[in-house]
Amino acid sequence: MPRPPSGHTATLSPPPGSCCSGQIPLDPDSGELVGQTPAEQAVQCLENLKAVCAAAGATLDDAVRVTVYMTDLGAFAAVNDAYAEYFQADPPARVAVGVAALPKGAQVEIDAVVALPG
């Protein structure tokens, strides 16, 4: 699981769910930004989010709401295609938000609210 760049926690667990902090496309081993395109970065964000969910005993299938922050909403279709690979059967509610900038110069950040099993 990647370490958040600003020192905030990756999750907050108010029952019965967990709020997963925004994940930017950092390689969990090097801490470096991964991906040249917004779609490539979205894949890494989702991989990081998947790791945060796993650490809490959940999966992305347990997500009930996802927010995607993008510095270029013109790339929405490409990011949406990448996102669809992770949420094929029953996708959670989603919001896409255009922002001026993201940490470390990322083009995409994704957070989630996840229903914890059990």
Short mmCIF file of C-alpha atoms in Angstrom, two decimals:
data_model
loop_
_atom_site.label_atom_id
_atom_site.label_comp_id
_atom_site.label_asym_id
_atom_site.label_seq_id
_atom_site.Cartn_x
_atom_site.Cartn_y
_atom_site.Cartn_z
CA MET A 1 0.00 0.00 0.00
CA PRO A 2 1.49 3.37 -0.97
CA ARG A 3 2.24 5.90 1.73
CA PRO A 4 0.21 9.14 1.36
CA PRO A 5 2.52 11.99 0.29
CA SER A 6 1.22 14.53 2.79
CA GLY A 7 1.26 12.35 5.90
CA HIS A 8 -2.50 11.86 6.13
CA THR A 9 -3.93 8.42 6.89
CA ALA A 10 -5.05 6.13 4.08
CA THR A 11 -8.31 5.14 5.75
CA LEU A 12 -10.79 6.26 8.37
CA SER A 13 -13.14 3.57 9.60
CA PRO A 14 -16.46 4.85 10.91
CA PRO A 15 -18.78 1.80 11.14
CA PRO A 16 -20.01 0.22 8.95
CA GLY A 17 -17.70 1.56 6.25
CA SER A 18 -14.33 3.01 5.52
CA CYS A 19 -13.41 6.27 3.83
CA CYS A 20 -10.30 5.65 1.74
CA SER A 21 -8.17 8.73 1.26
CA GLY A 22 -7.47 9.86 -2.26
CA GLN A 23 -4.89 7.79 -4.07
CA ILE A 24 -2.64 9.40 -6.62
CA PRO A 25 -0.68 7.22 -9.07
CA LEU A 26 2.34 6.51 -6.89
CA ASP A 27 4.36 3.34 -7.23
CA PRO A 28 4.12 1.77 -3.77
CA ASP A 29 7.78 0.70 -3.82
CA SER A 30 9.51 3.78 -5.22
CA GLY A 31 7.00 6.47 -4.23
CA GLU A 32 7.35 7.90 -7.73
CA LEU A 33 4.49 8.98 -9.97
CA VAL A 34 3.46 6.28 -12.48
CA GLY A 35 1.80 6.72 -15.89
CA GLN A 36 2.09 9.32 -18.62
CA THR A 37 -1.61 9.58 -19.53
CA PRO A 38 -4.63 10.15 -17.30
CA ALA A 39 -5.87 6.62 -18.14
CA GLU A 40 -2.53 5.06 -17.14
CA GLN A 41 -2.54 7.10 -13.95
CA ALA A 42 -6.13 6.04 -13.20
CA VAL A 43 -5.04 2.39 -13.39
CA GLN A 44 -2.31 3.00 -10.78
CA CYS A 45 -4.73 4.97 -8.58
CA LEU A 46 -7.15 2.05 -8.68
CA GLU A 47 -4.38 -0.46 -7.95
CA ASN A 48 -3.41 1.66 -4.93
CA LEU A 49 -7.04 1.92 -3.85
CA LYS A 50 -7.36 -1.86 -4.22
CA ALA A 51 -4.39 -2.25 -1.84
CA VAL A 52 -5.95 0.13 0.70
CA CYS A 53 -9.20 -1.86 0.54
CA ALA A 54 -7.33 -5.15 0.98
CA ALA A 55 -5.53 -3.78 4.05
CA ALA A 56 -8.97 -3.06 5.55
CA GLY A 57 -10.28 -6.54 4.66
CA ALA A 58 -12.35 -5.37 1.70
CA THR A 59 -12.19 -5.27 -2.10
CA LEU A 60 -13.08 -2.68 -4.71
CA ASP A 61 -16.36 -4.60 -5.13
CA ASP A 62 -17.25 -3.27 -1.65
CA ALA A 63 -16.99 0.36 -2.80
CA VAL A 64 -20.28 2.23 -2.54
CA ARG A 65 -19.03 5.63 -3.76
CA VAL A 66 -15.96 6.71 -5.70
CA THR A 67 -14.73 10.20 -6.51
CA VAL A 68 -12.36 10.75 -9.43
CA TYR A 69 -10.44 14.03 -9.46
CA MET A 70 -8.92 15.02 -12.80
CA THR A 71 -6.86 17.98 -13.97
CA ASP A 72 -8.27 17.55 -17.50
CA LEU A 73 -11.90 16.50 -17.82
CA GLY A 74 -11.26 16.19 -21.56
CA ALA A 75 -9.62 12.86 -20.69
CA PHE A 76 -12.80 11.59 -19.01
CA ALA A 77 -13.61 8.97 -21.67
CA ALA A 78 -10.15 7.38 -21.45
CA VAL A 79 -10.20 7.41 -17.63
CA ASN A 80 -13.73 5.99 -17.72
CA ASP A 81 -12.52 3.08 -19.88
CA ALA A 82 -9.77 2.28 -17.37
CA TYR A 83 -12.22 2.65 -14.46
CA ALA A 84 -14.70 0.28 -16.14
CA GLU A 85 -12.10 -2.52 -16.06
CA TYR A 86 -12.17 -2.40 -12.23
CA PHE A 87 -15.94 -2.05 -11.78
CA GLN A 88 -17.52 -4.36 -14.35
CA ALA A 89 -20.49 -5.99 -12.64
CA ASP A 90 -22.09 -3.50 -10.26
CA PRO A 91 -20.20 -0.18 -10.26
CA PRO A 92 -20.53 2.13 -7.25
CA ALA A 93 -21.93 5.64 -7.39
CA ARG A 94 -19.28 7.90 -8.88
CA VAL A 95 -18.46 11.58 -9.09
CA ALA A 96 -15.89 13.10 -11.45
CA VAL A 97 -14.47 16.47 -10.44
CA GLY A 98 -12.25 18.78 -12.46
CA VAL A 99 -9.47 20.33 -10.38
CA ALA A 100 -6.68 22.82 -11.09
CA ALA A 101 -3.88 20.68 -9.66
CA LEU A 102 -3.16 17.51 -7.70
CA PRO A 103 -0.28 16.49 -5.40
CA LYS A 104 3.07 15.76 -7.06
CA GLY A 105 1.74 16.90 -10.43
CA ALA A 106 -0.60 13.92 -10.79
CA GLN A 107 -3.34 14.14 -13.41
CA VAL A 108 -5.74 11.82 -11.53
CA GLU A 109 -6.65 11.08 -7.90
CA ILE A 110 -9.31 8.61 -6.78
CA ASP A 111 -10.92 8.11 -3.36
CA ALA A 112 -13.69 5.81 -2.19
CA VAL A 113 -16.20 4.99 0.51
CA VAL A 114 -16.11 1.23 1.07
CA ALA A 115 -18.56 -0.98 2.98
CA LEU A 116 -16.44 -3.21 5.20
CA PRO A 117 -17.45 -6.87 5.20
CA GLY A 118 -18.74 -8.47 8.36
#
